[in-house]
Every structure is written in structure tokens, then in C-alpha cells.
PDB file of C-alpha atoms in Angstrom:
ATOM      1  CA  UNK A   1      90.219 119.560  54.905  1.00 37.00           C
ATOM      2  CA  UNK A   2      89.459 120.261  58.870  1.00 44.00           C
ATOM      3  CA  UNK A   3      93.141 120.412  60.672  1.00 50.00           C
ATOM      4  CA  UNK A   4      93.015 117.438  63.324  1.00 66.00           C
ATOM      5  CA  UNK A   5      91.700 118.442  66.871  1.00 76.00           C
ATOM      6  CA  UNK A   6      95.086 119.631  69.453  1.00 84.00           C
ATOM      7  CA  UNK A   7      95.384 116.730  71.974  1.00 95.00           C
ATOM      8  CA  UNK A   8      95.074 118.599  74.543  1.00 97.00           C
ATOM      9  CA  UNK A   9      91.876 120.696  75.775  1.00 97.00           C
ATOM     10  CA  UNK A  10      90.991 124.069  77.588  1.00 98.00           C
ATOM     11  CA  UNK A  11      88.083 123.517  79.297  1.00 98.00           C
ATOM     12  CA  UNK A  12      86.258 126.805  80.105  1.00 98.00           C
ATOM     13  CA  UNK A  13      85.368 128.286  83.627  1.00 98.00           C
ATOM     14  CA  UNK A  14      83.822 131.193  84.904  1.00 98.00           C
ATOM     15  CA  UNK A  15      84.964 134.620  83.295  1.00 98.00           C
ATOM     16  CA  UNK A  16      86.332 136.405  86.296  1.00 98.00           C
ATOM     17  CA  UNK A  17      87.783 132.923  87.355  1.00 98.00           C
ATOM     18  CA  UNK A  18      91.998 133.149  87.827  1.00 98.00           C
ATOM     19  CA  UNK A  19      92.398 129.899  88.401  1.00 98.00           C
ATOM     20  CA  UNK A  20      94.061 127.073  85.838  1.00 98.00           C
ATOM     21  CA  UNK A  21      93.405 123.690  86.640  1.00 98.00           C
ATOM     22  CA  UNK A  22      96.676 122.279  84.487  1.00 98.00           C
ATOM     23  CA  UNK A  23      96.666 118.413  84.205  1.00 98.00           C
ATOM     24  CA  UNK A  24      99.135 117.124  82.119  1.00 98.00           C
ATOM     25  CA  UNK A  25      99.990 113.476  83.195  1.00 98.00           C
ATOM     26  CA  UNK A  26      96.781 111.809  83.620  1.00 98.00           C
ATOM     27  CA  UNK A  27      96.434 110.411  79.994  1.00 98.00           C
ATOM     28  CA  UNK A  28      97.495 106.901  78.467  1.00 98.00           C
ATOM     29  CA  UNK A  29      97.078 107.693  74.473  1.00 98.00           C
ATOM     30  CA  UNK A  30     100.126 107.130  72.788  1.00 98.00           C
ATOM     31  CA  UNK A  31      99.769 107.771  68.898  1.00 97.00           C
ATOM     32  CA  UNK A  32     100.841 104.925  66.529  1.00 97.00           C
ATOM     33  CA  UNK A  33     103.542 107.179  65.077  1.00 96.00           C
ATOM     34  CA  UNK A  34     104.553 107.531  68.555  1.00 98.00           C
ATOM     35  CA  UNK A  35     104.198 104.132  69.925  1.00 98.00           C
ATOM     36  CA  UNK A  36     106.484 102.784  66.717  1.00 97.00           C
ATOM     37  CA  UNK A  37     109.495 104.486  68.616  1.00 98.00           C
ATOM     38  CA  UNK A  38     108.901 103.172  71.534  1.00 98.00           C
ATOM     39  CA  UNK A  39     111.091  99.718  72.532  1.00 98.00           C
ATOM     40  CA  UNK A  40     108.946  98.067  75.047  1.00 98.00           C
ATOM     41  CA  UNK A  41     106.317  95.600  74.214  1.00 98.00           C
ATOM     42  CA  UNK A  42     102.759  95.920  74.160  1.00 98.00           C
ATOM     43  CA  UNK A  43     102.452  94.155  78.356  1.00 98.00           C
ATOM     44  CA  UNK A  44     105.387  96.284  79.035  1.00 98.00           C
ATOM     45  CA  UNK A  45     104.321  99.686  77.569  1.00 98.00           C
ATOM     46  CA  UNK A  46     101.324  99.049  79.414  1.00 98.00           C
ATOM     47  CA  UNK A  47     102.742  98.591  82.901  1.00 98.00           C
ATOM     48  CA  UNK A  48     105.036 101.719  82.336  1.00 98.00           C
ATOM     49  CA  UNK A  49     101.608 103.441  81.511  1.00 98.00           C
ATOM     50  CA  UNK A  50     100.549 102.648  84.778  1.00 98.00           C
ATOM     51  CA  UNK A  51     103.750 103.435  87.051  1.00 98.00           C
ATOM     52  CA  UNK A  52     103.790 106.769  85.191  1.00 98.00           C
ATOM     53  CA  UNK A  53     100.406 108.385  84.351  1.00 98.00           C
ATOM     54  CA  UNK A  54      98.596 109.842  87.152  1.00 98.00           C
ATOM     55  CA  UNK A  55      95.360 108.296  87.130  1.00 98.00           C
ATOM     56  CA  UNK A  56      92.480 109.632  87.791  1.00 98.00           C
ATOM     57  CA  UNK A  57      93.597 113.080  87.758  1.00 98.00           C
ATOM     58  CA  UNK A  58      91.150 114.646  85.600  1.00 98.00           C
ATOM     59  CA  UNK A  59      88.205 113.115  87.377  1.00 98.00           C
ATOM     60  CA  UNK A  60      89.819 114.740  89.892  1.00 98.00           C
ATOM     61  CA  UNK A  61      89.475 118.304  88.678  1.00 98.00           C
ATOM     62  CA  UNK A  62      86.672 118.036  86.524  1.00 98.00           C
ATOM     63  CA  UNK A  63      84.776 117.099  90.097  1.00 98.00           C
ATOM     64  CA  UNK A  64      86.263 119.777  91.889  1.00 98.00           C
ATOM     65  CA  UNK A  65      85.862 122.305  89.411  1.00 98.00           C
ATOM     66  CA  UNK A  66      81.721 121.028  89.560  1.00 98.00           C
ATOM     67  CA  UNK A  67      82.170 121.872  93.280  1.00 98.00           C
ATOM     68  CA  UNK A  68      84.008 125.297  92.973  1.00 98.00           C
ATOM     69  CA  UNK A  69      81.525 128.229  94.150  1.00 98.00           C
ATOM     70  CA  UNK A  70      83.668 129.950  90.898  1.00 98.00           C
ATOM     71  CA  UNK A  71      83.987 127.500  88.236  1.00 98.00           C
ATOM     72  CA  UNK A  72      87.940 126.828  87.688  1.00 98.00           C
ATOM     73  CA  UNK A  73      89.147 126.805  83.947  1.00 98.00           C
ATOM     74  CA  UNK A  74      91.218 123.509  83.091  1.00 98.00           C
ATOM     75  CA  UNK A  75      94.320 122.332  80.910  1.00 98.00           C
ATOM     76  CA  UNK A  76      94.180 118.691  79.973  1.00 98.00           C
ATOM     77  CA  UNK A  77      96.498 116.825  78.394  1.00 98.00           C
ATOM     78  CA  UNK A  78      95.118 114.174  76.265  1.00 98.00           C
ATOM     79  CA  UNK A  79      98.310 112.196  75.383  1.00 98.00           C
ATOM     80  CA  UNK A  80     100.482 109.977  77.629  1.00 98.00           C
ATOM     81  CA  UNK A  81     103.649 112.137  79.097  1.00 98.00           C
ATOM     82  CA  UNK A  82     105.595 109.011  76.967  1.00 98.00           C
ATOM     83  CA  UNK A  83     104.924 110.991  73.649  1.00 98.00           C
ATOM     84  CA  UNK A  84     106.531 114.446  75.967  1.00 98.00           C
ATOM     85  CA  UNK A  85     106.450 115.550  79.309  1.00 98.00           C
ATOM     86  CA  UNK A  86     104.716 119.273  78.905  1.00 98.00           C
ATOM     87  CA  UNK A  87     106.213 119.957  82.318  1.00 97.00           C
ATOM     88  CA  UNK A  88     109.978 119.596  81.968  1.00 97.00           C
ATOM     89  CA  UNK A  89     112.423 122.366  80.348  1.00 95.00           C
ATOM     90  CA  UNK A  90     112.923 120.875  76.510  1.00 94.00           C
ATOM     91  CA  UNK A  91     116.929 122.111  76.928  1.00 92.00           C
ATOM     92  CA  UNK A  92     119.868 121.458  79.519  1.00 91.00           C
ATOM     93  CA  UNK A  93     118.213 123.527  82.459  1.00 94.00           C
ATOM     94  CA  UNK A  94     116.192 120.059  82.869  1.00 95.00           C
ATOM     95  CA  UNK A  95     117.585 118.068  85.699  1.00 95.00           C
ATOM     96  CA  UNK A  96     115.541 114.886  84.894  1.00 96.00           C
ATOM     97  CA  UNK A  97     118.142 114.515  81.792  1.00 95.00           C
ATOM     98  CA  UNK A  98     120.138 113.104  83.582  1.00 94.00           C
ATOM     99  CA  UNK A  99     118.388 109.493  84.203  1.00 96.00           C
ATOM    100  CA  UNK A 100     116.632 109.701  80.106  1.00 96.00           C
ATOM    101  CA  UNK A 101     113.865 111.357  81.345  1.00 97.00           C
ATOM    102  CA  UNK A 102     114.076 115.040  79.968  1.00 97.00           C
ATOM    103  CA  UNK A 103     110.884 116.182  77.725  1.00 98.00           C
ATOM    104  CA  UNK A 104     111.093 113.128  75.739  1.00 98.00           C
ATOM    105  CA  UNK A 105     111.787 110.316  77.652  1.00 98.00           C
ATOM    106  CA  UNK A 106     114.937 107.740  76.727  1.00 98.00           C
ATOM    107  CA  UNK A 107     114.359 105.283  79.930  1.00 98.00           C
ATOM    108  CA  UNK A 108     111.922 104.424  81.910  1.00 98.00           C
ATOM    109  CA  UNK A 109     110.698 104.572  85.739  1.00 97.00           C
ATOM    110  CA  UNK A 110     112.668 101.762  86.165  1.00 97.00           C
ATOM    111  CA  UNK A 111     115.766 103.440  84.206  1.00 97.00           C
ATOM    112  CA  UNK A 112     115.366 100.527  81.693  1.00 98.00           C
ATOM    113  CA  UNK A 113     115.524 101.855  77.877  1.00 98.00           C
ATOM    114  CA  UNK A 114     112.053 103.504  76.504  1.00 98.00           C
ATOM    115  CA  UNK A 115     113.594 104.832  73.097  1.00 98.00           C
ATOM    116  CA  UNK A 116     116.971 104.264  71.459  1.00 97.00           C
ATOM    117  CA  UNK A 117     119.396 106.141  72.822  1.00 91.00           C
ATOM    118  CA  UNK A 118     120.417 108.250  70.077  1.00 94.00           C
ATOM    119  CA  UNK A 119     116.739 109.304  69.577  1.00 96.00           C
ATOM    120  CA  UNK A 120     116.250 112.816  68.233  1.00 96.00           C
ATOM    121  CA  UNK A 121     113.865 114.816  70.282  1.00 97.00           C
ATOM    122  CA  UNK A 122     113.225 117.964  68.119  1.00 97.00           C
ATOM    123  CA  UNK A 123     110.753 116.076  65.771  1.00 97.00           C
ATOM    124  CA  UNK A 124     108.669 115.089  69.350  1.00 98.00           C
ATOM    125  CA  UNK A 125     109.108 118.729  70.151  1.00 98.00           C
ATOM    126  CA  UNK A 126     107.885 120.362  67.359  1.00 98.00           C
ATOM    127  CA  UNK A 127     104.819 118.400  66.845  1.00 97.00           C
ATOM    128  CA  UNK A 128     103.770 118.095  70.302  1.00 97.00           C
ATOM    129  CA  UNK A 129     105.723 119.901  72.887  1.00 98.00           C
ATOM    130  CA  UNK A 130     105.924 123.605  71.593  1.00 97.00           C
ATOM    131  CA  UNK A 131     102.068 123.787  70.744  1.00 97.00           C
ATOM    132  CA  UNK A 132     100.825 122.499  74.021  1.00 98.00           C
ATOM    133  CA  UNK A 133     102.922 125.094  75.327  1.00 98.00           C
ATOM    134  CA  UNK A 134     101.891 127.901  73.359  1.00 98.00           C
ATOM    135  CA  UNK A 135      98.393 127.142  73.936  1.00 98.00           C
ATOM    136  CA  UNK A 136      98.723 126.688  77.880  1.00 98.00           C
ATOM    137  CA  UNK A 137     100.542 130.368  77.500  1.00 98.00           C
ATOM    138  CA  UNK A 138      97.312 131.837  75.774  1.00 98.00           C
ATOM    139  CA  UNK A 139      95.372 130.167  78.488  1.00 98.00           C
ATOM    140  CA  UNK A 140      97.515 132.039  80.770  1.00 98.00           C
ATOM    141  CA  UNK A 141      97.240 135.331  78.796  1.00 98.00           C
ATOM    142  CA  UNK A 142      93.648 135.019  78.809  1.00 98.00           C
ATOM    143  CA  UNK A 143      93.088 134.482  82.775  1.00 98.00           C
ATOM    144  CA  UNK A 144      95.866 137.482  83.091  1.00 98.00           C
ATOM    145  CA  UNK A 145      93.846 139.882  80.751  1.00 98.00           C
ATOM    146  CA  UNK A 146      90.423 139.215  82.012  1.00 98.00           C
ATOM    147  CA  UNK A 147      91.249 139.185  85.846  1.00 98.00           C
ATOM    148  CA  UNK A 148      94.525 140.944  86.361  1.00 98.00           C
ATOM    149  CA  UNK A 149      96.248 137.701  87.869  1.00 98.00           C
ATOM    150  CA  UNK A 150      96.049 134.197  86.968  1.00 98.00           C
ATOM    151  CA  UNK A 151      96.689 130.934  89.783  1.00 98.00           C
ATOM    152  CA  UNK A 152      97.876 127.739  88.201  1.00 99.00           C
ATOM    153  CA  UNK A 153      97.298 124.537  90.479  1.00 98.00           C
ATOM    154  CA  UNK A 154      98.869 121.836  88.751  1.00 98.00           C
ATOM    155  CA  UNK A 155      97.396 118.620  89.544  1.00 98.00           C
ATOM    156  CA  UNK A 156      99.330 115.679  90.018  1.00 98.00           C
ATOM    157  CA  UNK A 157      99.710 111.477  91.690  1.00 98.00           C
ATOM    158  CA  UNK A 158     102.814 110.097  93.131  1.00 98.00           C
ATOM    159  CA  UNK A 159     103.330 106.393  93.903  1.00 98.00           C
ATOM    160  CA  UNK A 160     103.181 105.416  97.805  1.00 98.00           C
ATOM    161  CA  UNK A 161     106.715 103.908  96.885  1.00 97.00           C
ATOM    162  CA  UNK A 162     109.259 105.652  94.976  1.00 97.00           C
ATOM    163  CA  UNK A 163     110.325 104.595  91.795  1.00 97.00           C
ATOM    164  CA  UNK A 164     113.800 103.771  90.637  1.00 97.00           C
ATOM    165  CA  UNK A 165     114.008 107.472  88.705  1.00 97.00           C
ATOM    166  CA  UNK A 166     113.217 109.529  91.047  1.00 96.00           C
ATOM    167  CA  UNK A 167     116.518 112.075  91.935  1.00 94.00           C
ATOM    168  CA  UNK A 168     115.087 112.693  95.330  1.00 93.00           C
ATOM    169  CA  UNK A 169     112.761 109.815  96.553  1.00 93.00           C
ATOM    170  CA  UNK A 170     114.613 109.327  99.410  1.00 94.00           C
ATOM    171  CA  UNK A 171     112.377 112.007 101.486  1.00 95.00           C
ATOM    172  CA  UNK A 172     109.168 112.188 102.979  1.00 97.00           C
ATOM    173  CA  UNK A 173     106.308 111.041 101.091  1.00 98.00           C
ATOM    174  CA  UNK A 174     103.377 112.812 102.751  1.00 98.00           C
ATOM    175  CA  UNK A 175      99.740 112.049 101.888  1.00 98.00           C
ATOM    176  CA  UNK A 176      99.979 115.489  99.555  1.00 98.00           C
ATOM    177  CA  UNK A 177     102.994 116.792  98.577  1.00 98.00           C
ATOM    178  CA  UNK A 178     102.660 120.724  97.628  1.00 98.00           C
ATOM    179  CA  UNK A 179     105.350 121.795  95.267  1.00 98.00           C
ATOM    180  CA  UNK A 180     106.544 125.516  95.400  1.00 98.00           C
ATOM    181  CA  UNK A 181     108.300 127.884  93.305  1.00 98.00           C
ATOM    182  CA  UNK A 182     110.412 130.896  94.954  1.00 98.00           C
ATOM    183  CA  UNK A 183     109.236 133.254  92.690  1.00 98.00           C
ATOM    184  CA  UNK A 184     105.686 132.126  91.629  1.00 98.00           C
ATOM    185  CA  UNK A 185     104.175 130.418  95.219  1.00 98.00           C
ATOM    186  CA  UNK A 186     103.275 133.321  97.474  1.00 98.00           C
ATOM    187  CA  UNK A 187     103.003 132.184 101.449  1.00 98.00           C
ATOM    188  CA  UNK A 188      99.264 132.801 100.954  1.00 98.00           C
ATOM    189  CA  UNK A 189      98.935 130.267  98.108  1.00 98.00           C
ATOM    190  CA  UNK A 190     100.574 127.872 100.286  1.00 98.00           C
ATOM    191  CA  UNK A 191      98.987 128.906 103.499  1.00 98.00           C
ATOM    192  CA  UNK A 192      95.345 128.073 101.527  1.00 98.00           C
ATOM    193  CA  UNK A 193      96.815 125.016  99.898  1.00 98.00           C
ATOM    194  CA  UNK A 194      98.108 123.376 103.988  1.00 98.00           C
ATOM    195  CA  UNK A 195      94.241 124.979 104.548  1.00 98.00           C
ATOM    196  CA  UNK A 196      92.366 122.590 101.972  1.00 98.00           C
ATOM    197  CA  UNK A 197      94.445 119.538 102.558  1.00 98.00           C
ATOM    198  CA  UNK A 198      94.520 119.537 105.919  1.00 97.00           C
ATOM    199  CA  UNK A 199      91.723 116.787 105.861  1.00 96.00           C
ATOM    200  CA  UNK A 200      93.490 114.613 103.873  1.00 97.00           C
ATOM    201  CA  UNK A 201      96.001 112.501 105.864  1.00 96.00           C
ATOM    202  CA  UNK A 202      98.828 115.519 106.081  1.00 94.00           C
ATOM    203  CA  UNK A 203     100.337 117.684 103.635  1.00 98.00           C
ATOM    204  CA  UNK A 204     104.278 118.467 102.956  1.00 98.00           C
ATOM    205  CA  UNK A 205     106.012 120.411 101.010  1.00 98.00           C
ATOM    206  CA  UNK A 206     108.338 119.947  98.174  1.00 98.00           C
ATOM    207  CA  UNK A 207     109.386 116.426  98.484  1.00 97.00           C
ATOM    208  CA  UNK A 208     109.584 113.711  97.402  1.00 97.00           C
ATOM    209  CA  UNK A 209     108.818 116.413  94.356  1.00 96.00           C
ATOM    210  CA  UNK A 210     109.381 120.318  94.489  1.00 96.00           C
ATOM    211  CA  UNK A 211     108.731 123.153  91.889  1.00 96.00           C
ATOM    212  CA  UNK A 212     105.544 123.543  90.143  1.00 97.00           C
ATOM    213  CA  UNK A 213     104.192 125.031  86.123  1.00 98.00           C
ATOM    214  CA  UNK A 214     104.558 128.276  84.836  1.00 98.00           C
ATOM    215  CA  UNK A 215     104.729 128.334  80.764  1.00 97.00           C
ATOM    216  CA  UNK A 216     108.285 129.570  79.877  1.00 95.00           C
ATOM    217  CA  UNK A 217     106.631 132.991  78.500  1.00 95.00           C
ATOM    218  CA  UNK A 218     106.003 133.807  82.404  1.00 98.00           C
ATOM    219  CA  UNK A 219     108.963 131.746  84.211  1.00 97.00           C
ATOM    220  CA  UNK A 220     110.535 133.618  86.699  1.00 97.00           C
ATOM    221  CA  UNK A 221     109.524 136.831  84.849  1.00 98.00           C
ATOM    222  CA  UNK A 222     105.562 138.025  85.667  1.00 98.00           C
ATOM    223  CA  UNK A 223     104.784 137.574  89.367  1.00 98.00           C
ATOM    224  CA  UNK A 224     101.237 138.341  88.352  1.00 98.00           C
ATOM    225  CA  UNK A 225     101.019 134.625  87.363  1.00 98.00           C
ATOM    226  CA  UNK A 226     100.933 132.211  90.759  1.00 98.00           C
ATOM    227  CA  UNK A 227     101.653 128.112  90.877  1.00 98.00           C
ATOM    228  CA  UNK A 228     101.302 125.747  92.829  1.00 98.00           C
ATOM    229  CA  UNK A 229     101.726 122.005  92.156  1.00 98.00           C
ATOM    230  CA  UNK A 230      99.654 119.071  94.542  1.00 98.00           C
ATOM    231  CA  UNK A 231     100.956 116.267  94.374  1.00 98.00           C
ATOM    232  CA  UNK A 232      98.485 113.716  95.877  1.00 98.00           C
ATOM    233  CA  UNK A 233     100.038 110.021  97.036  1.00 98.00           C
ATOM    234  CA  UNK A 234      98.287 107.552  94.716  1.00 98.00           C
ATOM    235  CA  UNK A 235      97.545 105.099  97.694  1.00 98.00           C
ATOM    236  CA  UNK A 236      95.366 107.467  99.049  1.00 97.00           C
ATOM    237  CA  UNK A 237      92.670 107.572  96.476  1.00 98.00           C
ATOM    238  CA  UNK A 238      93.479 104.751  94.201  1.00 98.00           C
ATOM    239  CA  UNK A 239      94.323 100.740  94.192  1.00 98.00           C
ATOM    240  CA  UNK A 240      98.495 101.213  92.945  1.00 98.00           C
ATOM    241  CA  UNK A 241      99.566 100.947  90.360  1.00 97.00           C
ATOM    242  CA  UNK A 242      97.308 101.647  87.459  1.00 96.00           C
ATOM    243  CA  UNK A 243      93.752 100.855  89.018  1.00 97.00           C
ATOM    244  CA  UNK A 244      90.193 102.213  89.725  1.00 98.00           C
ATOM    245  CA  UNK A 245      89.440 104.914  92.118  1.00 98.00           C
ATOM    246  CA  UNK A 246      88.255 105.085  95.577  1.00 96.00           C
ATOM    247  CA  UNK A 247      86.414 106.928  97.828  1.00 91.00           C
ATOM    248  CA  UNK A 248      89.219 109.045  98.655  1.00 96.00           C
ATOM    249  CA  UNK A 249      88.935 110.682  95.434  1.00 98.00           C
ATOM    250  CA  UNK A 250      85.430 112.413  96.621  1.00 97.00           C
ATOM    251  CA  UNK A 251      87.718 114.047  99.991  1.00 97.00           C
ATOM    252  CA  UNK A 252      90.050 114.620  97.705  1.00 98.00           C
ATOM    253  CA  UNK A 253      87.739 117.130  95.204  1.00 98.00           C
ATOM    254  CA  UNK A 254      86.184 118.702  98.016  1.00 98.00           C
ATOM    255  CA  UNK A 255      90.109 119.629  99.088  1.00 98.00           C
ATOM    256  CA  UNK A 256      90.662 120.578  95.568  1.00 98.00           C
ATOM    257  CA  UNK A 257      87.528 122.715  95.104  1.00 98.00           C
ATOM    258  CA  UNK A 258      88.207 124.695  98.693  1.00 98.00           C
ATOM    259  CA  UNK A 259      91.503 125.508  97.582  1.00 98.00           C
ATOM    260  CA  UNK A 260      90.187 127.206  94.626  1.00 98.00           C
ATOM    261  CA  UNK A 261      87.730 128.772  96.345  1.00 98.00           C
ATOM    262  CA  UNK A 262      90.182 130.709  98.791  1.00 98.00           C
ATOM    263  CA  UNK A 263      92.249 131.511  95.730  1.00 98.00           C
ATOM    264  CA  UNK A 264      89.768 132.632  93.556  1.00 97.00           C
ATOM    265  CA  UNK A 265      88.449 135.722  96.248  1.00 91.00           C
TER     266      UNK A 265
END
């Protein structure tokens, strides 16, 4: 019997493309298995769903990629970051611990309780964490053996208001936010990335969110590997909190697909 399809997907590009299109928060699926240790009720799960996932972020690189003079590969996440968040550190190195909101969450947005308390992770971990981030490793691996050098642009929403987790919401909230990593966000990454955006309403940088992806194999350890997280401000593009699109969205590929451009030369 077939092995059940990874909930997540690579999507291919061009071959001599660098570039990783890596959205992992734009999903709502929550298994049943999942859902059954979850405490909220069905209206309730569904509002956290839309405080938390970052809608319409793989329309958002799918049309950008379709725009891209060198087609972009992409990383999708197919699950809700409820089940885990593929982007935080699964040990004590993660800062978001602190309000319940490590790689599996205990509380939600509102710092209300999600799962019980004395929830174990490692089960969560094991069945979805580690393989999404083996595979986004090999996806990694691949861009680095066929090109020399691989770009990860992590793609991302933020609400116009901040939400009672955030550790540093207090800051600027600019129309994109562009998250940065000392070791993996060269000046010319950034340089591109203020470049692209600059059509957009305004760009910052690292707040109200800072850092950006690099799979743990390359964290901090191959500067051949580049990231850069955009963070785009949800009122920009979309009616808040969990509804349709907007014409912003179309400026807001074009951005995208420029950025990857200047990267990808």
C-alpha cells in the first residue's frame, strides 16, 4: 500500500534557478488526529485560523513565480502552523516558548490555552516537524548543487494590529517588513529586497518581526545559502482578518517576482 502524500510540496522551477520560495504559514488544514488535541471549539479554532495563517500567501508566490523571467522553485506547507510551526527552533533556543508558542503551540494569539499544558510535543515533532524539515534541507541541497548558491525568500502576512503574542509588537509596522539574518542576509539581498518593495507603501526592516529561514543543516554554518523573510502587512492586500484578497495582491507579485529576478542574475 502507497505511503500517504507529505503535506507539504516542492514545487519545481527553472534548473539554474537559486531561488526558494518557502511558504509555510499560509494553510488552514488541521488533521483530525490533530484537531482532537486541540481545546478550542469548532467557531473558535476557526477564528484562531484566521488571526494566524497568512492568507493568501501562496497565491502570492505561485503568481510571482508565473511572473519571474527565471521561474522560482517553491516550499509549501499544506497544514495549518497549529499542527507545528516549521519555522521555530523545536528546543530552548526558541524565544516564542516563552508565551506557548514554541514549534507546537500551547496558547494562542490571544495567549488563551490552544493545547493542555502538559502536552508532549515530540509525537507532533516526529510526525510532522522533522520531515518537513528534512525535505526543505534537500530542497536546499538541490538549489546548492545545481547552482553553487541557493536564496531563500520566505514569504509571509502580519496583521495591521499586533496581536496579544507578539514579544515585540510594540514597533513599527511598515507596509513590508523584511526580516534579516546576520549571517545569511547579505546587504545586496536587502538592497534588492528595499528595490522591489519600494512600490508598495514602504518597507522596514526587522520589526515588528526580525530573522528569517535557513533549515538547521545550514544555520549559521554555509554562507552559500542566503534568506530573507517579507513580511507583507495583511491590510495591504487583504480584508483582516481571515478574508478574500485584493488588488494589492497583483502589486504585490510583481514586487515579489522583481525581487527574484535581481537575485536570481
Amino acid at each position: 500500500m502507497p505511503s500517504a502524500a507529505p503535506p507539504f510540496a516542492l514545487l519545481p522551477g527553472a534548473a539554474g534557478s537559486p531561488v526558494v520560495l518557502h511558504v509555510p504559514h499560509g494553510a488552514r488544514a488541521v488533521p483530525a488526529e490533530v484537531r482532537a488535541g486541540i481545546l478550542l471549539d469548532d467557531a473558535a479554532l476557526e477564528r484562531e485560523l484566521d488571526h494566524l495563517t497568512d492568507a493568501h500567501t501562496a497565491e502570492l508566490a505561485e503568481a510571482a513565480a508565473a511572473r519571474s523571467a527565471v521561474t522560482p522553485w517553491r516550499f509549501v506547507n499544506g497544514l495549518s502552523r497549529l499542527v507545528v510551526d516549521p519555522e521555530r527552533f523545536p528546543d530552548e533556543r526558541e524565544e516564542m516558548r516563552a508565551v506557548g508558542m514554541g514549534a507546537v503551540y500551547t496558547r494562542t494569539a490571544h495567549r488563551e490555552p490552544l493545547r493542555a499544558e502538559d502536552t508532549d510535543p515530540e509525537p507532533l515533532l516526529a510526525r510532522w516537524f522533522r520531515p518537513y524539515a528534512a525535505a526543505m534541507a534537500e530542497a536546499v541541497a538541490d538549489r546548492l548543487a545545481a547552482t553553487g548558491r541557493a536564496v531563500i525568500v520566505d514569504v509571509h502576512s502580519y496583521p495591521s494590529r499586533a496581536l496579544p503574542y507578539e514579544l515585540h509588537g510594540t514597533g513599527p509596522r511598515p507596509p513590508v517588513c523584511l526580516g534579516t539574518d546576520a549571517f545569511h542576509t547579505p546587504p545586496a539581498l536587502l538592497a534588492a529586497a528595499r528595490e522591489a518593495f519600494a512600490g508598495c507603501g514602504g518597507t522596514g526592516v526587522d520589526s515588528p518581526f526580525g530573522g528569517t529561514y535557513v533549515p538547521l543543516a545550514f544555520h549559521r554554518s554555509d554562507p552559500r545559502v542566503s534568506a530573507l523573510m517579507v513580511e507583507i502587512r495583511r491590510d495591504t492586500y487583504m480584508t483582516e482578518p481571515g478574508g478574500p484578497a485584493g488588488a494589492g495582491l497583483e502589486r504585490l507579485a510583481g514586487a515579489l517576482s522583481a525581487l527574484v529576478d535581481a537575485v536570481s542574475r
